[in-house]
Coordinates of C-alpha atoms and ligand atoms in Angstrom, one line a residue:
X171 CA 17.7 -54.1 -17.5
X172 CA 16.0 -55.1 -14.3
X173 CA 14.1 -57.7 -12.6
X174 CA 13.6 -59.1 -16.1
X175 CA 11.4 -62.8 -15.7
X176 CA 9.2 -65.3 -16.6
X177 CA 8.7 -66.6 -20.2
X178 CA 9.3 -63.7 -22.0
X179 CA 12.7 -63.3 -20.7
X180 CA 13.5 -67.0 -21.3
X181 CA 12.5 -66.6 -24.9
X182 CA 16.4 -63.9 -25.4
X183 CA 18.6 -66.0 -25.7
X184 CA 20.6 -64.0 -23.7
X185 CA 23.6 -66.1 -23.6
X186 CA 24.6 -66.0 -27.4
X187 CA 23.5 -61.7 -27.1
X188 CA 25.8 -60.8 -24.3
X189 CA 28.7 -62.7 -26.1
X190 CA 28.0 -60.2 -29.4
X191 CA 27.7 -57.2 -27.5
X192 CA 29.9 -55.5 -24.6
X193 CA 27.5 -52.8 -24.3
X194 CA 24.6 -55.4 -22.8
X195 CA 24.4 -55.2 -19.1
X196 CA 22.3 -55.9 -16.0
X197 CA 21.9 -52.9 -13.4
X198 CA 21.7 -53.9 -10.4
X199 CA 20.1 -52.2 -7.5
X200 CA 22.1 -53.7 -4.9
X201 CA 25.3 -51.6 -3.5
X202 CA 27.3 -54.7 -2.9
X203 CA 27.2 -55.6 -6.4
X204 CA 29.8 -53.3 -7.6
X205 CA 33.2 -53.9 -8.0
X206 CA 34.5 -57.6 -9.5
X207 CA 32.1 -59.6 -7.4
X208 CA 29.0 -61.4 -9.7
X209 CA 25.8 -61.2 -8.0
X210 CA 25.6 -64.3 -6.5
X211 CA 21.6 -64.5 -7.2
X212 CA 21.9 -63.7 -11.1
X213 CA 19.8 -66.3 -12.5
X214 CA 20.2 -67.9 -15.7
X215 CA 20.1 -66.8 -18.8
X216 CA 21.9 -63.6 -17.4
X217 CA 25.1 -65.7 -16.2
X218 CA 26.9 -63.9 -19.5
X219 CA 25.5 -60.7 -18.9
X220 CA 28.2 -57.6 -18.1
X221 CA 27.0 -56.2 -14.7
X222 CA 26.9 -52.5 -12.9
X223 CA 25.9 -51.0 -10.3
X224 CA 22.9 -48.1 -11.0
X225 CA 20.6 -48.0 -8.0
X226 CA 17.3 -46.4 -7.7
X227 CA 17.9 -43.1 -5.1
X228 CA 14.6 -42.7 -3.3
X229 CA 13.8 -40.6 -0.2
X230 CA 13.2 -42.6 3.1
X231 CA 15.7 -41.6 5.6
X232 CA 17.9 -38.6 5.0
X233 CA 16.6 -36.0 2.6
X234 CA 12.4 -36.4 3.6
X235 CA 10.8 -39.6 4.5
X236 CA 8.0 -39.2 1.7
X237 CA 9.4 -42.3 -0.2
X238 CA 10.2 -39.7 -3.4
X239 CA 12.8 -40.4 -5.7
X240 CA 14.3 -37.1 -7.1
X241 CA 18.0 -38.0 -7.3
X242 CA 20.7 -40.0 -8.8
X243 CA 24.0 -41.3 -8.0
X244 CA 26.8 -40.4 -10.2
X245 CA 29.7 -42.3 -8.0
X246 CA 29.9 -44.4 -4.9
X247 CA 33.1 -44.5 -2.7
X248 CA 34.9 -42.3 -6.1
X249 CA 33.7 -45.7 -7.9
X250 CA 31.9 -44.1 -11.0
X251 CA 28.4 -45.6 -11.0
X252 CA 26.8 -46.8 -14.5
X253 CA 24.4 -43.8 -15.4
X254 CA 27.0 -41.3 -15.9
X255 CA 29.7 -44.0 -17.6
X256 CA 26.5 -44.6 -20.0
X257 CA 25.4 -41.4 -20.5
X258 CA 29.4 -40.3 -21.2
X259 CA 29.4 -42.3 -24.9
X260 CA 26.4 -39.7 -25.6
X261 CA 27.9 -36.5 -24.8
X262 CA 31.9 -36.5 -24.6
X263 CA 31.5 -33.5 -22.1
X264 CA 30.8 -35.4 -19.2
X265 CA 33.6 -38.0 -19.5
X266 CA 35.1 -36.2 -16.8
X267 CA 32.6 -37.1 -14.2
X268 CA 33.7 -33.4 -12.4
X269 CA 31.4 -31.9 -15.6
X270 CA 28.0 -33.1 -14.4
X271 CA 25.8 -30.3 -13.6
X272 CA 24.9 -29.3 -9.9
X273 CA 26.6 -32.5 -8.3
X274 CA 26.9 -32.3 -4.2
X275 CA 28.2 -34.7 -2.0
X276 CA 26.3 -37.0 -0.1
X277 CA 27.9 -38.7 2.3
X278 CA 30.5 -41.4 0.3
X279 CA 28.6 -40.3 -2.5
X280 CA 28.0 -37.6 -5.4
X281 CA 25.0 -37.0 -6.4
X282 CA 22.7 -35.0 -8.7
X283 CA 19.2 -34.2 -8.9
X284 CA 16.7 -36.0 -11.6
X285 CA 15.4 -33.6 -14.4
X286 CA 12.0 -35.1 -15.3
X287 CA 11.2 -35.2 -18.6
X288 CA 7.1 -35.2 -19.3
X289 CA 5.7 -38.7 -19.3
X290 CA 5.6 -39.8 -22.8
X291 CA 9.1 -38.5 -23.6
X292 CA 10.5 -42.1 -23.8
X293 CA 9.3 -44.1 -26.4
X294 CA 8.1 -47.8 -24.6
X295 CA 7.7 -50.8 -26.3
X296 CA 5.9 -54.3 -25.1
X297 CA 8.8 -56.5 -25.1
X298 CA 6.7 -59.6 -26.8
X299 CA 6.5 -56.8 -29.9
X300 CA 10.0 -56.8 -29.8
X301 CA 10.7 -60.6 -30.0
X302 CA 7.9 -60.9 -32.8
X303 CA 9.4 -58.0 -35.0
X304 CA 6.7 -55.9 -34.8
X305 CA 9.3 -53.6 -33.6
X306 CA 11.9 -51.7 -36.8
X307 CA 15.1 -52.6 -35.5
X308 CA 16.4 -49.8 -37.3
X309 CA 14.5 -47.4 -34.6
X310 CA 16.0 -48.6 -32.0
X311 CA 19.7 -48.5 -33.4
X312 CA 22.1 -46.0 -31.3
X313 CA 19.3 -45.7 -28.0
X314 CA 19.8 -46.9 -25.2
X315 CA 17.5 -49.5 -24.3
X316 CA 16.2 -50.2 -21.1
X317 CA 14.0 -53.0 -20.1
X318 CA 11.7 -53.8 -17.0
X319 CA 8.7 -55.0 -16.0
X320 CA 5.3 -53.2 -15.0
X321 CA 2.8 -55.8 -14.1
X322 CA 1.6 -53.5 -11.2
X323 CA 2.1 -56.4 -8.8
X324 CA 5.7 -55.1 -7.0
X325 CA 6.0 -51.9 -5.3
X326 CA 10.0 -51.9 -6.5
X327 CA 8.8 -51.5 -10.1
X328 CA 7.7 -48.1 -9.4
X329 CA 9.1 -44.8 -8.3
X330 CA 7.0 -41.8 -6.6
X331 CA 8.1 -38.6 -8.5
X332 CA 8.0 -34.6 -7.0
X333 CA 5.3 -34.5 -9.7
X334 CA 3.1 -37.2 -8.0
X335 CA 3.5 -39.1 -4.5
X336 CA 1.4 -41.8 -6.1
X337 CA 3.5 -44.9 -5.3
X338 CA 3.2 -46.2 -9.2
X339 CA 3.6 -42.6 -10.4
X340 CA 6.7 -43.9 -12.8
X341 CA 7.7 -47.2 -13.5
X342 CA 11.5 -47.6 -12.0
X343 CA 12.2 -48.0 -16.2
X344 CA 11.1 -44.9 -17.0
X345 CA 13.3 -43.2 -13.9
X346 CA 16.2 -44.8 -15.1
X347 CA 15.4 -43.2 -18.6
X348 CA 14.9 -40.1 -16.7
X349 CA 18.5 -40.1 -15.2
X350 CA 20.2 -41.2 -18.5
X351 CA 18.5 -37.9 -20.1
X352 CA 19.4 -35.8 -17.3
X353 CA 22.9 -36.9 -17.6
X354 CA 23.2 -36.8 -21.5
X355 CA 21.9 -33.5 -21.7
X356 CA 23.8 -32.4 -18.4
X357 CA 20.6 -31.1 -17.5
X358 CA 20.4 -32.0 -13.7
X359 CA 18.9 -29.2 -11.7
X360 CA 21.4 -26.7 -9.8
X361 CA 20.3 -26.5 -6.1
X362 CA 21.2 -22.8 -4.9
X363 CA 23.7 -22.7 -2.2
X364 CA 22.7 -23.0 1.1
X365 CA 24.3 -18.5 1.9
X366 CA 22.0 -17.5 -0.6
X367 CA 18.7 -18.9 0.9
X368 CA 19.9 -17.6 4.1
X369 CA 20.3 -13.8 2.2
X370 CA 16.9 -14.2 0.7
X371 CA 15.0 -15.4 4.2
X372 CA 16.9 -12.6 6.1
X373 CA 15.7 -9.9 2.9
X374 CA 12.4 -11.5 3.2
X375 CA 11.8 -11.7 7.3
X376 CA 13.2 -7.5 6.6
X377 CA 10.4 -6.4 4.1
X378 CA 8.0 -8.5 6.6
X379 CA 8.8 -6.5 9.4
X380 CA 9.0 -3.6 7.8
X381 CA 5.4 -4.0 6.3
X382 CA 4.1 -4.7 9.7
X383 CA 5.3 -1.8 11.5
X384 CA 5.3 0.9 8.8
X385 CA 2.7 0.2 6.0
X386 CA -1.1 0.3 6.6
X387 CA -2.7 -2.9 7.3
X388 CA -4.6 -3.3 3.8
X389 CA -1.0 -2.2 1.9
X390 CA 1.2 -3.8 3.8
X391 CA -1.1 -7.5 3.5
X392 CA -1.2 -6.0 -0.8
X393 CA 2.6 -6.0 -0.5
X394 CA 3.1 -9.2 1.5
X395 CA 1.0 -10.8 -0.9
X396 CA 2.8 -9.0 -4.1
X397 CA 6.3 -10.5 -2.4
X398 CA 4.7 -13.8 -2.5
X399 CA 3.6 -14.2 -5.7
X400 CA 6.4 -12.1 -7.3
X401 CA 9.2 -14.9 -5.7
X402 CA 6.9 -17.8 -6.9
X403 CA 7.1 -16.9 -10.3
X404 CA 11.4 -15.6 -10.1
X405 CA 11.2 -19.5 -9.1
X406 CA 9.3 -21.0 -11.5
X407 CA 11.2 -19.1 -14.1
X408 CA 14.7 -19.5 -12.9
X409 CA 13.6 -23.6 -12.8
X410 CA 12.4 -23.8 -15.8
X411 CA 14.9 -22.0 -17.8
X412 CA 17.7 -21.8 -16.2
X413 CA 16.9 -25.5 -14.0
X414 CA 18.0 -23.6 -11.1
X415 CA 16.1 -25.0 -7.8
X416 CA 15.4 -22.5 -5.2
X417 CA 13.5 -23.7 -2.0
X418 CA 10.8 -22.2 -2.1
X419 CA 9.1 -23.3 1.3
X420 CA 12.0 -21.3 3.7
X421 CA 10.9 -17.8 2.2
X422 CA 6.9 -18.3 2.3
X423 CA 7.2 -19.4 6.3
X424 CA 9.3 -16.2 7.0
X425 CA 6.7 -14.2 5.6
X426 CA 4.0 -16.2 8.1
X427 CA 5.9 -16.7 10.9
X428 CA 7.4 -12.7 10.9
X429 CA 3.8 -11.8 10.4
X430 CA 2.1 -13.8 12.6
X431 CA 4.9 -12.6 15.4
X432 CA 4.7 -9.1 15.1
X433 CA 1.3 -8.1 14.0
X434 CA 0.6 -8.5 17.9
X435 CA 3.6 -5.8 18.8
X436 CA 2.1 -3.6 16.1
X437 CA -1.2 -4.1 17.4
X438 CA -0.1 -2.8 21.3
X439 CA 1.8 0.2 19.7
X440 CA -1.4 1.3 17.7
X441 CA -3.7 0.8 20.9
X442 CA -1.3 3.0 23.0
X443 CA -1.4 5.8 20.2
X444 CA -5.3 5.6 19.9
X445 CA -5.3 5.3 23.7
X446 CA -2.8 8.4 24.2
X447 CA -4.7 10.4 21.0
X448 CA -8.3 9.9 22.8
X449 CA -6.8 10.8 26.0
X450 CA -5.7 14.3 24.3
X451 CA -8.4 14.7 22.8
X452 CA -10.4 14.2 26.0
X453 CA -8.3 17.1 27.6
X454 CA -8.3 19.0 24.7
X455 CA -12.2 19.4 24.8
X456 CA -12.4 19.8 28.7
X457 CA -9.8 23.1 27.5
X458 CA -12.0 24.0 24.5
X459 CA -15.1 23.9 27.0
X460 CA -13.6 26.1 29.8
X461 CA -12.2 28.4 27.5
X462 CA -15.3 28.5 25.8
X463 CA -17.3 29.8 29.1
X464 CA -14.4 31.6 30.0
X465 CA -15.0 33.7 26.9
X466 CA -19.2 34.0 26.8
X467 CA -18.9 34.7 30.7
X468 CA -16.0 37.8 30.0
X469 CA -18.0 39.0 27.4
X470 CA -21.0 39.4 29.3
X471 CA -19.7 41.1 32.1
X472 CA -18.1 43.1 29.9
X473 CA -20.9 44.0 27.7
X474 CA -23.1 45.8 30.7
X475 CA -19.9 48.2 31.5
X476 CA -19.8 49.2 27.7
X477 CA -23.3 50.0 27.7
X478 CA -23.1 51.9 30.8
X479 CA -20.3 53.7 29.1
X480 CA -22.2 54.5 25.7
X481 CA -25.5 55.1 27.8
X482 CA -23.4 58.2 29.4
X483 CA -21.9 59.3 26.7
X484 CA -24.9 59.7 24.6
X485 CA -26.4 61.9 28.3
X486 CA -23.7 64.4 28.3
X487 CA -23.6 65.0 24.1
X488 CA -27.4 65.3 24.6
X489 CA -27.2 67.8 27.6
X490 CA -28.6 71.0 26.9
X491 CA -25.0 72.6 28.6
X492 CA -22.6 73.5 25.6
X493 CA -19.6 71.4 25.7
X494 CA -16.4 72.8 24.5
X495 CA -14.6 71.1 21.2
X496 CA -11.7 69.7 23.4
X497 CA -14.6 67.9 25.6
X498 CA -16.6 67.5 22.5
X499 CA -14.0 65.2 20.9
X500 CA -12.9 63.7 24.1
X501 CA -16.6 62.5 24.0
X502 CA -16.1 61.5 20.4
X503 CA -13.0 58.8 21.0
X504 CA -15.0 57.5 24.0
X505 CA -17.9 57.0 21.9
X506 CA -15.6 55.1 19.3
X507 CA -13.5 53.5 21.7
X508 CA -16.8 51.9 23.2
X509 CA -18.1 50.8 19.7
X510 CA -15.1 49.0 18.8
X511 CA -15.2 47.5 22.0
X512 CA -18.6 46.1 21.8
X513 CA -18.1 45.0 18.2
X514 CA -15.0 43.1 19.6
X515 CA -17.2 41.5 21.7
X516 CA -20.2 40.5 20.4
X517 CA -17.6 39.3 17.5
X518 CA -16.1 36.9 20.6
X519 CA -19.5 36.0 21.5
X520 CA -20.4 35.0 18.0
X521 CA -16.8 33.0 18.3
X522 CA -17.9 31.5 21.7
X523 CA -21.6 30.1 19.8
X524 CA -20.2 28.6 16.8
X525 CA -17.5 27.1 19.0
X526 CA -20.3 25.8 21.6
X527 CA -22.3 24.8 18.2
X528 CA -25.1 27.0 19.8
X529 CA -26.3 28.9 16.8
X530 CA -29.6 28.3 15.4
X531 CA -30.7 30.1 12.1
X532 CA -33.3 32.5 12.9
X533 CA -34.7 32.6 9.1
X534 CA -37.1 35.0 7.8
X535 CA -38.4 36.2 4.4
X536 CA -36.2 39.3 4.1
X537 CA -35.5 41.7 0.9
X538 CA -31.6 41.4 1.2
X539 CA -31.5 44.9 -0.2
X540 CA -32.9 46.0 2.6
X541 CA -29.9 44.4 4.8
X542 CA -27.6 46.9 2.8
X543 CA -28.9 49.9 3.5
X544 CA -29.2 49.5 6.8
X545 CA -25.7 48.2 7.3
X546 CA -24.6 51.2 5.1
X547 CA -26.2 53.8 7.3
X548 CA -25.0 52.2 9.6
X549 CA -21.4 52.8 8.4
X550 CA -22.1 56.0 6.7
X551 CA -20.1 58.2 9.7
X552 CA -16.9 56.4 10.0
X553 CA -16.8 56.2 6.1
X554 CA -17.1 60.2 6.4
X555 CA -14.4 60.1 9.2
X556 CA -11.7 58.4 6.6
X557 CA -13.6 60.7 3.9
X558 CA -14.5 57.3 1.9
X559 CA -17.5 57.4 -1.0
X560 CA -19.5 54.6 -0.2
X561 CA -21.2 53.8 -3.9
X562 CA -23.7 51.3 -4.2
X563 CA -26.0 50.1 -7.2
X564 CA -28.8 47.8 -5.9
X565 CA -30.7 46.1 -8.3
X566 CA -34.2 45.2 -7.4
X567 CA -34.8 41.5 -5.9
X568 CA -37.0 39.3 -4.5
X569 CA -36.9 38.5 -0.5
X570 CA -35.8 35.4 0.1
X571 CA -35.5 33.4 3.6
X572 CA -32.2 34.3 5.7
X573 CA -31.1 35.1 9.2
X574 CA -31.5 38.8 9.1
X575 CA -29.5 39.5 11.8
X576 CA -26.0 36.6 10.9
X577 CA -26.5 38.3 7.5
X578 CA -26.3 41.9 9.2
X579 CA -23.5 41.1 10.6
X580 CA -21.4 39.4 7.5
X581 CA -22.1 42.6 5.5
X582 CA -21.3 45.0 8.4
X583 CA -17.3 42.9 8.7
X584 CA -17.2 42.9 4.7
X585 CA -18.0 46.6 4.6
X586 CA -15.9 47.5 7.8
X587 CA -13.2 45.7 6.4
X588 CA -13.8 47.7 2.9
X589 CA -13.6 51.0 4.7
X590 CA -10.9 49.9 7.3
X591 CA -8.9 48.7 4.4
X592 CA -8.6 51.9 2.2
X593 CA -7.0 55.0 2.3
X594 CA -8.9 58.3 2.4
X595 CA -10.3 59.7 -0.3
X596 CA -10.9 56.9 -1.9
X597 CA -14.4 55.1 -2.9
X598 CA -15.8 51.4 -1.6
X599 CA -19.0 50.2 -3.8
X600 CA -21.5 47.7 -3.2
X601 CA -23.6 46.2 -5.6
X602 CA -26.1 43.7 -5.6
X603 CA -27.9 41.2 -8.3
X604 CA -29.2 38.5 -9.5
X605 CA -28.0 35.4 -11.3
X606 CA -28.9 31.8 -12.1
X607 CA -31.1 32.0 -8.9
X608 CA -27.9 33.3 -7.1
X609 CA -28.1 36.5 -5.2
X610 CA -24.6 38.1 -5.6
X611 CA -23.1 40.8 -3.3
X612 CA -20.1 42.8 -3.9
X613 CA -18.2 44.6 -1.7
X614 CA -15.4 46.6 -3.9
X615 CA -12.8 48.7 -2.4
X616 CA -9.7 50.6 -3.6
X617 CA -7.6 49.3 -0.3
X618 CA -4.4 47.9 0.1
X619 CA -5.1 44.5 -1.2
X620 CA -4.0 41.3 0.3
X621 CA -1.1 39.3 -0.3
X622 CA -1.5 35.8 -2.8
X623 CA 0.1 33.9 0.1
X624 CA -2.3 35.1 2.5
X625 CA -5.6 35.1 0.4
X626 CA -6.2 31.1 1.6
X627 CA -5.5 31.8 4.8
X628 CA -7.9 34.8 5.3
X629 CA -11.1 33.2 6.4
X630 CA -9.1 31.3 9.0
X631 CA -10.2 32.7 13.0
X632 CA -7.5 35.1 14.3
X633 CA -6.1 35.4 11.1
X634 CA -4.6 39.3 10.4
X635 CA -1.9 39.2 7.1
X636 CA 1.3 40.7 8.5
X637 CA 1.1 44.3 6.6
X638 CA -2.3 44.6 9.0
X639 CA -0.6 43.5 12.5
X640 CA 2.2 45.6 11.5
X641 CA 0.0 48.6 11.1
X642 CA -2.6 50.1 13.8
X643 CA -5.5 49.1 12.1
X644 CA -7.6 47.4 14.6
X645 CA -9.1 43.9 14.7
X646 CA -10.1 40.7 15.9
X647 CA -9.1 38.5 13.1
X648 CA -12.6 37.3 13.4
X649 CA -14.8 39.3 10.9
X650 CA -14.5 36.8 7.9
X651 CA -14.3 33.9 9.4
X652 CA -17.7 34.8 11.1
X653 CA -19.0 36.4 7.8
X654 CA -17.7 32.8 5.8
X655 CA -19.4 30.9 8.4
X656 CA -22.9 32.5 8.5
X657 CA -22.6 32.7 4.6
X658 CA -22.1 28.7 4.6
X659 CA -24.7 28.5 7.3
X660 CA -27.1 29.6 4.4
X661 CA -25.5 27.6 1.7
X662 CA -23.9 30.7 0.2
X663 CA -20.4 31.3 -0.2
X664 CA -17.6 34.0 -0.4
X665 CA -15.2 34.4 -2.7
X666 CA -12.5 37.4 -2.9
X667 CA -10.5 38.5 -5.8
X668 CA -7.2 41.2 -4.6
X669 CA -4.8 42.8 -6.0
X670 CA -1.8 44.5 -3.5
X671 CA -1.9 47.9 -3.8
X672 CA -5.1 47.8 -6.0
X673 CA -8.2 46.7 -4.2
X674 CA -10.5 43.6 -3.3
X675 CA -13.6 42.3 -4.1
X676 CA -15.4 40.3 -1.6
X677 CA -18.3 38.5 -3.2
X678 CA -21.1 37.1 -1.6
X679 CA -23.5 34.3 -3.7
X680 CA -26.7 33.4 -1.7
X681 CA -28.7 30.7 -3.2
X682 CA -32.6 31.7 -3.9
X683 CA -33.8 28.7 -3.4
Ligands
ADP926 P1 -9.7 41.9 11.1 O1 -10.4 42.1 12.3 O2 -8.2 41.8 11.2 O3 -10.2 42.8 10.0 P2 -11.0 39.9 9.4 O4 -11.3 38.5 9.7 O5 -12.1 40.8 9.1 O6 -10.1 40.4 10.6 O7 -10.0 39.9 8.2 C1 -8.8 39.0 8.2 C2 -7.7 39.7 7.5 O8 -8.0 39.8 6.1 C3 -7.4 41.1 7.8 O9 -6.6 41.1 9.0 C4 -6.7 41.6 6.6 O10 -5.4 41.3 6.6 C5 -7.4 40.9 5.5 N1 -8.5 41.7 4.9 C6 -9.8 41.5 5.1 N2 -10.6 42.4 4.3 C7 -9.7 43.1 3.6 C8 -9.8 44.2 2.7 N3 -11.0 44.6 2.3 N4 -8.7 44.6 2.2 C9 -7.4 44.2 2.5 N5 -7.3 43.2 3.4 C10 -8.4 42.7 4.0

């Protein structure tokens, strides 16, 4: 009972109800109180009352300065205070004051935080019902009963709770009630130990840093925030059912104040890489460039020699002097000798104009039928050299626009590579029709076939599968990727299908439209 006064409290006769019953007492918020010494400002009618000392714990100097009240006292210089003595007729358990749940010790006291039940929990009465009867008796019989005032006029009748800072949020009554249900139900919540927030913040300030420096910006903020949210509810969950109390505050400002500290180093090491990659890449071009040149410039100086060199041939084979067979074939490998070497490089050159992105399609109506034969004249003698059938079943078609000569020259590597590819005797056929407005070309052979690991890597420049480097077939490495790229250039595409020791297909689709 507290700070009872005025009429109403005049109307108990107080005198004749503390002399019937040990269990009536007044609580006292005063510290000096305790012990054997009365009050010496307890007014009458409460001269008979039993006394004890229960004050009202609220935050103003050590724990926060917000004027909260969130724990109790359960003893005072080992003095055991009245809440706990109270609460111990309830539940025998806590008799031995060592069995109140998450005690600590506060400087010459123990004490305990308050588990608030929801407003409402305590039934409250007005105290003139009680003196009129309207009040059963009978309900009341085996509670403890607690009585105050709450005229709104006193700042001491009222408690600020964690819920609310409000300065009436709880009449000082209904905090008492608080602590004596806290205590009966040895409910008080357990405060983790001081190691284990330290273990959590250092885990925390980890997977901060960690996030910062390795994960990308937008997965490492998703992961920040998934740390965040997945702690606050671990809390809320381990308070509400277990009444365990984990500070929440320590591990959400690691997460800020890691972040916030080395975002900027993470920021310096990405501008250096960027900084160091564009410098690269600057270099790397000025090397592209030059080697570029290098190559157009070599293969033009080249390609005047070459001609010279087939220009001369072609006078002495066309000489009216008979040439014996030994010069004859002499002729015949310089003639050869010259073609591959200009096929080499105008291949380079072709190279040096994609690299340079100086190709422009050249596009004319053209019956691509008509690019066969000629490319399989063309190839007609060194097919009859390595005594290869060339086959080919043309089916009639409509012209349709392409670069006559980039197309030329994709069927001329195809067919080369058909021929270069096979052994003698055998036959390389090309067909050509059309489907769903698709012209396809196929260029079949009964070669050596190409490896499954190497088929992806085929069209790739300067690519030769090891079987062909190992032998002396000769070549750039350049025919398909040249052929892919001038195939692409007219929205077409190749596709092969091999078989080692079998044959390829090459297959060319060209789009009508
Ligand atoms: P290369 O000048 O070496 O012929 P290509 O770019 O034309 O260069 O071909 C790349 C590689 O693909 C060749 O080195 C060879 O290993 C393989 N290849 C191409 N066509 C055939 C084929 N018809 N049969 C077997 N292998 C082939």
């Amino acid at each position: 009972m507290q700070n009872i006064e005025g009429d109403l409290a005049e109307k108990l006769i107080f005198n004749r109800v503390a002399s019937e019953t040990s269990h009536l007492y007044f609580l006292t918020d005063e510290m000096e109180m305790q012990g054997e010494a009365r009050p010496p400002t307890l007014p009458p009618p409460f001269e008979n009352l039993n006394y004890a000392s229960a004050p009202k714990v609220t935050d103003n100097v050590n724990f926060a300065k917000d004027g909260v009240s969130r724990r109790f006292m359960t003893s005072y210089q080992n003095n055991v205070l009245f809440h706990p003595k109270i609460a111990a007729w309830y539940n025998k358990e806590i008799s031995d004051i060592q069995e109140i749940r998450g005690q600590f010790n506060f400087m010459d006291s123990t004490q305990g935080y308050v588990y608030y039940f929801k407003p409402g929990s305590f039934p409250t009465y007005k105290f003139e019902d009680l003196l009129t009867g309207k009040v059963p008796i009978d309900s009341l019989k085996n509670k403890i009963i607690l009585i105050g005032t709450d005229t709104g006029k006193f700042p001491k009748e009222y408690v600020s709770t964690p819920y609310s800072h409000d300065v009436k949020a709880m009449t000082s009554i209904e905090y008492h009630a608080n602590v004596f249900q806290t205590l009966i139900e040895n409910k008080a919540p357990y405060k983790t130990p001081h190691w284990v927030m330290v273990l959590i913040t250092f885990l925390i300030s980890f997977i901060t840093i960690y996030t910062v420096f390795k994960l990308p910006p937008a997965k490492g903020l998703f992961v920040l925030i998934a740390t965040m949210i997945s702690l606050a509810v671990i809390y809320i969950s381990l308070f509400s059912i277990l009444n365990i109390w984990a500070d929440f505050s320590h591990p959400l400002l690691t997460i800020f104040i890691c972040y916030y500290f080395f975002i900027p180093y993470r920021l310096i090491k990405e501008n250096r890489i960027s900084w160091e990659y564009i410098q690269r890449h600057k270099l790397l071009k000025q090397v592209e460039e030059l080697k570029t040149n290098f190559i157009s410039m070599m293969s033009h100086d080249l390609k005047t020699p070459i001609a010279r060199i087939q220009g001369m041939t072609e006078v002495i084979t066309s000489d009216s002097q008979p040439l014996s067979v030994a010069q004859h074939e002499a002729i015949d490998h310089i003639k050869s000798s010259a073609d591959d070497l200009l096929g080499f490089i105008n291949s380079i050159l072709q190279y040096g104009r994609i690299e340079s992105q100086n190709l422009e399609l050249n596009l004319h109506s053209k019956d691509i039928n008509n690019v066969l034969i000629e490319v399989i004249k063309k190839h007609e003698f060194f097919a009859k050299v390595k005594k290869i059938k060339i086959q080919s079943n043309l089916e009639p078609l409509f012209p349709i626009q392409v670069d006559p000569d980039l197309m030329r020259q994709v069927f001329s590597n195809l067919l080369e590579n058909a021929i270069k590819y096979s052994p003698e005797n055998s036959t390389v056929s090309i067909e050509s029709k059309e489907e769903n407005n698709t012209i396809l070309i196929d260029f079949k052979d009964q070669g050596i076939g190409i490896n499954n690991e190497d088929l992806p890597n085929i069209f790739m420049k300067f690519f030769r599968s090891h079987q062909v480097k190992i032998s002396n077939i000769k070549g750039s490495g350049l025919g398909l990727y040249l052929a892919y790229y001038f195939t692409e250039l007219h929205h077409g595409k190749i596709t092969v299908e091999s078989h080692i020791g079998k044959g390829s297909v090459f297959r060319v689709s060209l789009p009508i439209n």
